[in-house]
PDB file of C-alpha atoms in Angstrom:
ATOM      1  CA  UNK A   1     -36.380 -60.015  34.012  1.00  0.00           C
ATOM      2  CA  UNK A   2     -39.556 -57.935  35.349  1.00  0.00           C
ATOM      3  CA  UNK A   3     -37.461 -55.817  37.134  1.00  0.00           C
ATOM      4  CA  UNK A   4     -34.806 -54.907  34.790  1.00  0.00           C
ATOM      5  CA  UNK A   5     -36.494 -51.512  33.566  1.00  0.00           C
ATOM      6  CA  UNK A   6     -37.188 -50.380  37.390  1.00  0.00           C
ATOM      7  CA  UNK A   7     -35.042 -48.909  39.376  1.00  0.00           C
ATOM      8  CA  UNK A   8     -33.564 -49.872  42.624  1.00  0.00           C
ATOM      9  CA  UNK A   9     -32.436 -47.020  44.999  1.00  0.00           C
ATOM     10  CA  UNK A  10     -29.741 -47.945  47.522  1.00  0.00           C
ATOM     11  CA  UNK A  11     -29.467 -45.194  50.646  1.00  0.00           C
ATOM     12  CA  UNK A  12     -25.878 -44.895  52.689  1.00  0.00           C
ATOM     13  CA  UNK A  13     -25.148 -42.922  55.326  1.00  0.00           C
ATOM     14  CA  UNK A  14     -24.561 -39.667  53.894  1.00  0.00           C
ATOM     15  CA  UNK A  15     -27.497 -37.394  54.629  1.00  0.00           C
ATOM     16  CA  UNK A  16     -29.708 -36.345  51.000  1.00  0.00           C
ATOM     17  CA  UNK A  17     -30.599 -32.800  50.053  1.00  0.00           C
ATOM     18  CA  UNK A  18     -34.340 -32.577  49.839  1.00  0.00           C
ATOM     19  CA  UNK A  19     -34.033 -32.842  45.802  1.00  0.00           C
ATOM     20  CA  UNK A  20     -32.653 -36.179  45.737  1.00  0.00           C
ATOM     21  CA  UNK A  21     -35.048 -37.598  48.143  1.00  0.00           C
ATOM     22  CA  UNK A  22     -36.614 -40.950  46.255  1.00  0.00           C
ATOM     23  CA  UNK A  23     -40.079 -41.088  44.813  1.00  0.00           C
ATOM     24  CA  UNK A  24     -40.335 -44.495  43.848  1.00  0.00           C
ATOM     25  CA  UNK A  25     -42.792 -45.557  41.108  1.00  0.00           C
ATOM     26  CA  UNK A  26     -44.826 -48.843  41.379  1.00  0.00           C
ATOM     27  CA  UNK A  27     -42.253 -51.712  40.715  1.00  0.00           C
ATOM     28  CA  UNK A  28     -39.522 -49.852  41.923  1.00  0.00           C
ATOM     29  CA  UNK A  29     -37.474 -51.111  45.003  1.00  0.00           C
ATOM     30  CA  UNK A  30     -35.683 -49.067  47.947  1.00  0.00           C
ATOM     31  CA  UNK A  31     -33.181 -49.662  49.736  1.00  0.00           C
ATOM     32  CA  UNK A  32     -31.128 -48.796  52.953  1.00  0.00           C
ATOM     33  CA  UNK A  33     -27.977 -49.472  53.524  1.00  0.00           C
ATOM     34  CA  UNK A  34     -26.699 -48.495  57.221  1.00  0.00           C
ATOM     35  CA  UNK A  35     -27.677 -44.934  58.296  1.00  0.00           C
ATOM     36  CA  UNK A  36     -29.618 -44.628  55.156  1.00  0.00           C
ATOM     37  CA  UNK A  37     -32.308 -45.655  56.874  1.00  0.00           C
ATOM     38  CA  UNK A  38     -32.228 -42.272  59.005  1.00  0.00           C
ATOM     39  CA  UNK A  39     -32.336 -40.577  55.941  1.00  0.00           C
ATOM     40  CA  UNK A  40     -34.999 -41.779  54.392  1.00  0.00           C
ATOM     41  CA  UNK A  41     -37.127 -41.807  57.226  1.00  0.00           C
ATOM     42  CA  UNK A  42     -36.377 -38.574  58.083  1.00  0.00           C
ATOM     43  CA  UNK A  43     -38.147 -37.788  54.300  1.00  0.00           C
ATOM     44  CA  UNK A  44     -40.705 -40.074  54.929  1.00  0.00           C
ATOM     45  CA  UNK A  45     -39.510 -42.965  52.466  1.00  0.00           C
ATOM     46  CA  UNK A  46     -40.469 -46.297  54.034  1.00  0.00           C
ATOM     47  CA  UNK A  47     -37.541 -48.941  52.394  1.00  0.00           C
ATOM     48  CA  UNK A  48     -38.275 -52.067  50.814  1.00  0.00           C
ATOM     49  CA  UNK A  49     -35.329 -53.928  52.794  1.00  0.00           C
ATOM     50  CA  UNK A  50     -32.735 -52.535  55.560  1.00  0.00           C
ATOM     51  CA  UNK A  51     -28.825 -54.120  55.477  1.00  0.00           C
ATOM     52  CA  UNK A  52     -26.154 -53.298  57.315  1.00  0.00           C
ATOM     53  CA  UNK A  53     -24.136 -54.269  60.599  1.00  0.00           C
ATOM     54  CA  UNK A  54     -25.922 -51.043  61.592  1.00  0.00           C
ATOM     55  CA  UNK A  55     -22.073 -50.081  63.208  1.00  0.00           C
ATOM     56  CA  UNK A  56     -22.753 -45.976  61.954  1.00  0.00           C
ATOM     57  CA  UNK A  57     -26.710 -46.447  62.679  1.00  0.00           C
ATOM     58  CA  UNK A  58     -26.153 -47.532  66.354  1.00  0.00           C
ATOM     59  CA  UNK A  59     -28.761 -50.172  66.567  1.00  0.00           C
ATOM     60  CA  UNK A  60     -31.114 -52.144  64.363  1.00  0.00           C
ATOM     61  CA  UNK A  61     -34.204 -50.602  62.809  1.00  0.00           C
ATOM     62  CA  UNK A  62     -37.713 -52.071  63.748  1.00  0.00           C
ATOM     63  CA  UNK A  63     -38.933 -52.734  59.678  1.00  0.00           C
ATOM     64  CA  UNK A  64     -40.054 -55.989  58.839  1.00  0.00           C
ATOM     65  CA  UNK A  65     -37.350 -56.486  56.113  1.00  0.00           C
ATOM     66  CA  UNK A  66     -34.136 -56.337  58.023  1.00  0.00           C
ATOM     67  CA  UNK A  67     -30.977 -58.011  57.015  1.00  0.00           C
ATOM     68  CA  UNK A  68     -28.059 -57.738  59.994  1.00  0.00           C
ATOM     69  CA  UNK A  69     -24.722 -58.147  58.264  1.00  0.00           C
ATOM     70  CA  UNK A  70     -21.606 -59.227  60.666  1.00  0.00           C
ATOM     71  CA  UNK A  71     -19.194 -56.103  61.270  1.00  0.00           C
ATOM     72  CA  UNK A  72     -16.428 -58.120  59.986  1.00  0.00           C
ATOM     73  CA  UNK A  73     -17.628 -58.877  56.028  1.00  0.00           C
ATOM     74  CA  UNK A  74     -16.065 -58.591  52.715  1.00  0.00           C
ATOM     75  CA  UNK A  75     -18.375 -56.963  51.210  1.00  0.00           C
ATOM     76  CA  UNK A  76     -19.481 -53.114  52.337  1.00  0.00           C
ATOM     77  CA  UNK A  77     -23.397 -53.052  53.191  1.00  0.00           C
ATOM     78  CA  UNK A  78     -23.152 -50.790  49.519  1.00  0.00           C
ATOM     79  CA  UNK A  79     -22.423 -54.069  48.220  1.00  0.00           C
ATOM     80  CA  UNK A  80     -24.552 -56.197  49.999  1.00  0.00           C
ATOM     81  CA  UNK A  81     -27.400 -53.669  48.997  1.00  0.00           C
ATOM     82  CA  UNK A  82     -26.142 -54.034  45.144  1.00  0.00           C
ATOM     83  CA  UNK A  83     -25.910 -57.611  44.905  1.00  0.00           C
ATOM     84  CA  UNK A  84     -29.661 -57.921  46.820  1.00  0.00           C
ATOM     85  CA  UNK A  85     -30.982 -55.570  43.692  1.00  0.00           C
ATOM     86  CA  UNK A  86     -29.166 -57.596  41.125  1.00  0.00           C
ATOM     87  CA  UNK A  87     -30.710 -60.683  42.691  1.00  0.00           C
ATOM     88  CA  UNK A  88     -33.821 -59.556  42.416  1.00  0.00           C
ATOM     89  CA  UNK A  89     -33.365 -58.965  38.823  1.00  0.00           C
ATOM     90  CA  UNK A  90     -32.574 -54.866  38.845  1.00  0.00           C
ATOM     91  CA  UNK A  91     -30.443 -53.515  36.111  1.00  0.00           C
ATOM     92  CA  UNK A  92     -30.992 -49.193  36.995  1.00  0.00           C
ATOM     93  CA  UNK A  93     -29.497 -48.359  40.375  1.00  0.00           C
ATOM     94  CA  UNK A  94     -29.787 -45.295  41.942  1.00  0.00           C
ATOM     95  CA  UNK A  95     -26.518 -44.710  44.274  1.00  0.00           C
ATOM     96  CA  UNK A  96     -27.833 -42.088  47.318  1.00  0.00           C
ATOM     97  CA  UNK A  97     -25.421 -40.911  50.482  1.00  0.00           C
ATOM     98  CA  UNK A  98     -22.548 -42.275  49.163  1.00  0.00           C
ATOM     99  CA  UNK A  99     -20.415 -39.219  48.326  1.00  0.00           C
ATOM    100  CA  UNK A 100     -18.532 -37.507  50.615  1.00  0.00           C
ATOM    101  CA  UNK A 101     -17.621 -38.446  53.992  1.00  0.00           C
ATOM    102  CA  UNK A 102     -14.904 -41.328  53.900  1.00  0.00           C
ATOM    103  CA  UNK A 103     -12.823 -41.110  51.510  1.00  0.00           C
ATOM    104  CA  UNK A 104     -12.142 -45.049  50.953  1.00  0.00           C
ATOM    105  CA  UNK A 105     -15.737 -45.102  51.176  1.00  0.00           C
ATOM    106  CA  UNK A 106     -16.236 -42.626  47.881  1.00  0.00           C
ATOM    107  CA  UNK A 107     -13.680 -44.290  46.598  1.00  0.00           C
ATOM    108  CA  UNK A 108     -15.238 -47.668  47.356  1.00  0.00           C
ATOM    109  CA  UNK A 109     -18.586 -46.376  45.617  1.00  0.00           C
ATOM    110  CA  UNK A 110     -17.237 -44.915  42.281  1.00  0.00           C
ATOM    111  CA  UNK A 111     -15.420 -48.464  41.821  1.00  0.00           C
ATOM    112  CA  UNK A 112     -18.926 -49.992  42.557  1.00  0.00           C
ATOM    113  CA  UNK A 113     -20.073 -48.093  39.390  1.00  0.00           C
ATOM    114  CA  UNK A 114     -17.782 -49.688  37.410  1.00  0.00           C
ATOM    115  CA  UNK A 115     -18.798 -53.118  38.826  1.00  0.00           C
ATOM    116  CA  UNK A 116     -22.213 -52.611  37.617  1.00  0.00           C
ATOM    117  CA  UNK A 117     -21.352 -51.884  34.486  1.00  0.00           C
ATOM    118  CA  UNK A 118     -19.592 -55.267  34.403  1.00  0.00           C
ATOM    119  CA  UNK A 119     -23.034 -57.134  35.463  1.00  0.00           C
ATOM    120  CA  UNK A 120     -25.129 -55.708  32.262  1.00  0.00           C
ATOM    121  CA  UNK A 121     -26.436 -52.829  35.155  1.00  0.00           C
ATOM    122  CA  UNK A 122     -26.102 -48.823  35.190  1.00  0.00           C
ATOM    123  CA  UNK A 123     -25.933 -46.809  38.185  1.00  0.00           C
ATOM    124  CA  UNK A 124     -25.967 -43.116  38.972  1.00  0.00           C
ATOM    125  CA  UNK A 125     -24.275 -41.993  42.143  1.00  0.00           C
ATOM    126  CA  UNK A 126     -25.358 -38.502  43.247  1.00  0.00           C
ATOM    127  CA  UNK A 127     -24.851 -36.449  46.814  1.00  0.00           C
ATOM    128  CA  UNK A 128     -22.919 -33.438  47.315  1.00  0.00           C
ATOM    129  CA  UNK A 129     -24.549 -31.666  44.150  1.00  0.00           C
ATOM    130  CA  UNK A 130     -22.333 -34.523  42.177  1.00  0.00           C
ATOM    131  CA  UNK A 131     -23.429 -37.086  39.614  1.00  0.00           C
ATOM    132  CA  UNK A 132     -21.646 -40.024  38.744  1.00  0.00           C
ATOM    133  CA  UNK A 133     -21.533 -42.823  36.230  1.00  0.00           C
ATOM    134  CA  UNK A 134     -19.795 -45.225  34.585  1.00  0.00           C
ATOM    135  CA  UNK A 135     -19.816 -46.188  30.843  1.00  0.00           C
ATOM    136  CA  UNK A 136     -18.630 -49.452  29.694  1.00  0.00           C
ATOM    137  CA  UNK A 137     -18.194 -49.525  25.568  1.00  0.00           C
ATOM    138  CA  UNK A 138     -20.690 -47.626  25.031  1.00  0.00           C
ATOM    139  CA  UNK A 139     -22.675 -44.123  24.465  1.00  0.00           C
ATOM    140  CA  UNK A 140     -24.329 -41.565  26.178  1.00  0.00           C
ATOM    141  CA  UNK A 141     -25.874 -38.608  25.300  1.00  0.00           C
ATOM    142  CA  UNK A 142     -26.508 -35.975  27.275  1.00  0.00           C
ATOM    143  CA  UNK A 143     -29.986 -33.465  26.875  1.00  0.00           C
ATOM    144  CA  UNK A 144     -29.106 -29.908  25.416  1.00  0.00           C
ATOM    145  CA  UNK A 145     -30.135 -28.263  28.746  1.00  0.00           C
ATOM    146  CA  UNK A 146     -27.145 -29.369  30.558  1.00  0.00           C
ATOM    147  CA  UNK A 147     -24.213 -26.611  31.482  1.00  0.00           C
ATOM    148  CA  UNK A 148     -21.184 -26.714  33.951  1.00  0.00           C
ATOM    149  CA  UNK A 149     -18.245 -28.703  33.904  1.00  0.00           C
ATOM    150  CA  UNK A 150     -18.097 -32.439  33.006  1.00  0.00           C
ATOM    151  CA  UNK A 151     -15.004 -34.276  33.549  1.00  0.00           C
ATOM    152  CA  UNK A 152     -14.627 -37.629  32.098  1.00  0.00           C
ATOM    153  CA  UNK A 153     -11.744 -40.202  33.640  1.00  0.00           C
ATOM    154  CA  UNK A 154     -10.524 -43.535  32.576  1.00  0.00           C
ATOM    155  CA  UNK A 155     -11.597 -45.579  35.708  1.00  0.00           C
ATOM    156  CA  UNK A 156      -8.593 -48.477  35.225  1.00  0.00           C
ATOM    157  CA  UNK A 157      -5.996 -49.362  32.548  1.00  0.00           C
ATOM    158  CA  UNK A 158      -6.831 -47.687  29.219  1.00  0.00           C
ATOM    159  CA  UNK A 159     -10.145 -46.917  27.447  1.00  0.00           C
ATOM    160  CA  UNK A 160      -9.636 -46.866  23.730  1.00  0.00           C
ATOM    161  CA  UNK A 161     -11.469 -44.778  21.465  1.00  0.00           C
ATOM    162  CA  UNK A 162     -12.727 -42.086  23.458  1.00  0.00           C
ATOM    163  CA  UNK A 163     -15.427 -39.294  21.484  1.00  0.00           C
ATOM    164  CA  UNK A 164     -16.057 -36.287  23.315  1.00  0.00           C
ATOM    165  CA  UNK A 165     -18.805 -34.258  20.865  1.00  0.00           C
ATOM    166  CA  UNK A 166     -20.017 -31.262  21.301  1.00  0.00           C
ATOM    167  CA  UNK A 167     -18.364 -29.999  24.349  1.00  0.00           C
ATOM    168  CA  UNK A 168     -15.985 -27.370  24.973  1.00  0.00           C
ATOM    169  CA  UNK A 169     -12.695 -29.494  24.240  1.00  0.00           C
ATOM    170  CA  UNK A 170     -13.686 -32.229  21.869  1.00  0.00           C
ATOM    171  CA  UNK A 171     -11.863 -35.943  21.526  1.00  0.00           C
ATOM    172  CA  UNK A 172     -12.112 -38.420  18.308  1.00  0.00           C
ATOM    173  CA  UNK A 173     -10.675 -42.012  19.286  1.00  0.00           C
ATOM    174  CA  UNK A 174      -8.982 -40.947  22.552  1.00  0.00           C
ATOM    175  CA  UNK A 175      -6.617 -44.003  24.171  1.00  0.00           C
ATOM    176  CA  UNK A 176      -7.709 -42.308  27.848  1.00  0.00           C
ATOM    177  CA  UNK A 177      -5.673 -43.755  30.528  1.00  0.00           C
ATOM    178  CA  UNK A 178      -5.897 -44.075  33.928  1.00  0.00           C
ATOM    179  CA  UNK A 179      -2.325 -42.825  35.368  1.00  0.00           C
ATOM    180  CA  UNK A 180      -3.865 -38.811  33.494  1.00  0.00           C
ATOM    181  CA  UNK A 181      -6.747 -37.036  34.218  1.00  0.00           C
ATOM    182  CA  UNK A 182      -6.759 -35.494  31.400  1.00  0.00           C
ATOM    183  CA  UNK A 183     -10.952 -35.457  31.126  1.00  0.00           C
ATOM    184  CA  UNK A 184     -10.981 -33.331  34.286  1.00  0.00           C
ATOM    185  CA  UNK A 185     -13.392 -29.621  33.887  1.00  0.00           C
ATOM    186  CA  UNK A 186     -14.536 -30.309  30.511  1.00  0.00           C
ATOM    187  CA  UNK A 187     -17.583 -27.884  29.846  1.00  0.00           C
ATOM    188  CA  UNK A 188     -21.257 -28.247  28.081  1.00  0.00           C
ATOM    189  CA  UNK A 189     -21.627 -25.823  25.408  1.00  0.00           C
ATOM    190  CA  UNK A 190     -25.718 -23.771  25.373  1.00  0.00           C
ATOM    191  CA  UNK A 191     -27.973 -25.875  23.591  1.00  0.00           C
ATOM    192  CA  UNK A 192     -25.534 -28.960  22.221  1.00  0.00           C
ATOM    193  CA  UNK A 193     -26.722 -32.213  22.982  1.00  0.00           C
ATOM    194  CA  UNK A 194     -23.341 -33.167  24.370  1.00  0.00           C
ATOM    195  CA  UNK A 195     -22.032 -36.927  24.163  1.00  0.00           C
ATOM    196  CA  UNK A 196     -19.095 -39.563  24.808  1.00  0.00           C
ATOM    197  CA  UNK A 197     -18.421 -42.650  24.049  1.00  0.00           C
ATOM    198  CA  UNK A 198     -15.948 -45.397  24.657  1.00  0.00           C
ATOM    199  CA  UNK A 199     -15.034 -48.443  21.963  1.00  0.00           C
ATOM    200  CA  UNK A 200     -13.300 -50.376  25.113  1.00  0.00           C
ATOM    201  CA  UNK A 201     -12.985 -49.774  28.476  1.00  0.00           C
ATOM    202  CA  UNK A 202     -14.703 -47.804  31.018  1.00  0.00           C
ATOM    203  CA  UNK A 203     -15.012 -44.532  31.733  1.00  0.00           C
ATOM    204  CA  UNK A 204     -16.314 -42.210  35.049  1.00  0.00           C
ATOM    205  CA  UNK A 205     -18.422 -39.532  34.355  1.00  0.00           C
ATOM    206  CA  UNK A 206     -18.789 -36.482  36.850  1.00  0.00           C
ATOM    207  CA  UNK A 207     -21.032 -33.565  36.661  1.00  0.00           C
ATOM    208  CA  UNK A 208     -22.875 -31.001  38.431  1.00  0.00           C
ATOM    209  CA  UNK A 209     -26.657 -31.997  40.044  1.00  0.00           C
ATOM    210  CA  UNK A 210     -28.503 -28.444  40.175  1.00  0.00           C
ATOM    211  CA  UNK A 211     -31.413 -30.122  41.749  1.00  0.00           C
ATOM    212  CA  UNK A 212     -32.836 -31.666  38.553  1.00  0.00           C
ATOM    213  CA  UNK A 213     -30.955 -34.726  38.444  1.00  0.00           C
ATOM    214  CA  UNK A 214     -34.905 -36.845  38.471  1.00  0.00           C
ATOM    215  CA  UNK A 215     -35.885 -34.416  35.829  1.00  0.00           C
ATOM    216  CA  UNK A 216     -32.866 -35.897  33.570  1.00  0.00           C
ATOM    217  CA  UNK A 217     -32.735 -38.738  34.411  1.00  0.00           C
ATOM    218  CA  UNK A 218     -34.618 -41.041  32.496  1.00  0.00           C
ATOM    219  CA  UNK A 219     -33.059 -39.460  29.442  1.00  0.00           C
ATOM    220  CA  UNK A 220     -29.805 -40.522  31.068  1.00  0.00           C
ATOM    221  CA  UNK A 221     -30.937 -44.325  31.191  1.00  0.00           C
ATOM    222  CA  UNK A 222     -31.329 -44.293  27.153  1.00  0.00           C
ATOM    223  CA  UNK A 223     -27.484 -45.274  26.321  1.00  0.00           C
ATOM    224  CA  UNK A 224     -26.359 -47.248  23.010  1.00  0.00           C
ATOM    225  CA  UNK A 225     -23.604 -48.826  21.703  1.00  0.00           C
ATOM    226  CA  UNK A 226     -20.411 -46.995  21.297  1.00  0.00           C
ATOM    227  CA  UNK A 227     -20.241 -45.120  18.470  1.00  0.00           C
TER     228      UNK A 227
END
């Protein structure tokens, strides 16, 4: 796949702070879902494609990639946005504007997170100085610069053999279940590379953006197996 070490961007409706505004590299791909497109516009990001039944936009963009979607749908115009990337052979998304707001519609977007982890993809959700991710059986490792809180929840059923390392409360072989947060306000200790892993099952990680979410990010897309 040519596209699988690019990244895809997908804009909703929630407006961006200036640091998360895109800067897409050559290959990359952009898109808006919705009112996204006022966002990005307003930052002077031109998308690659527009979706959406354009319901929260109030009428349909003139950009010579436009896909209208029906009001009444299945699938969100998140998901139509996701599936287009996956198409197209992306396996990094970039989740933009889709925290805060709705609730069903955060909601909506964590679970999405999950579902890419199910189609061999990883996505990072981040708005409302929040990142997100999922990890299915597997690691990641975090740089040594982080601080703040990270919480870390079991996103359905049970993940077994949870490892929390070098954080403030440690784990070794966790069964993490859904039904008890108990991941919630963890904390990254000064200058540990902090990092968790999951045998089976997938987990949601949350943790503070201080406006260098780009800056970490590409150390963030190196995961491995569970360890």
């Amino acid at each position: 796949m040519a596209n699988q070490d690019r990244i895809c961007y997908v804009v909703g409706a929630m407006s961006l702070s200036l640091s998360l505004r895109p800067s897409p590299a050559p290959g990359d791909y952009v898109i808006a879902a919705d009112r996204g497109y006022d966002s990005l516009m307003a930052y002077g990001v031109t998308p690659d494609l527009v979706v959406g039944d354009f319901d929260s936009l109030g009428y349909t963009p003139q950009h010579p990639n436009v896909t209208q979607l029906p009001a009444e749908k299945d699938d969100t115009d998140m998901v139509f946005a996701l599936r287009r990337g996956l198409e197209l052979g992306y396996r990094r998304f970039v989740l933009l504007g889709g925290l805060g707001g709705r609730l069903e519609h955060t909601l909506g977007n964590l679970q999405l997170l999950d579902w890419l982890s199910t189609q061999g993809a990883v996505g990072f959700l981040a708005g409302e100085k929040t990142v997100v991710t999922a990890l299915r059986d597997s690691s990641l490792a975090f740089p040594p610069t982080m601080s703040g809180y990270l919480s870390v929840l079991c996103s359905s059923g049970t993940a077994h053999g949870v490892t929390l390392s070098n954080l403030k409360y440690p784990l070794t072989g966790y069964d993490m279940t859904s039904s008890f947060p108990i991941g919630v306000s963890n904390e990254f200790l000064p200058d540990r590379p902090a990092a968790v892993s999951v045998k089976d099952g997938c987990l949601l990680l949350i943790w503070e953006d201080k406006g260098d979410f780009y800056v970490r990010l590409p150390k963030l897309w190196a995961r491995g197996q569970a360890l």
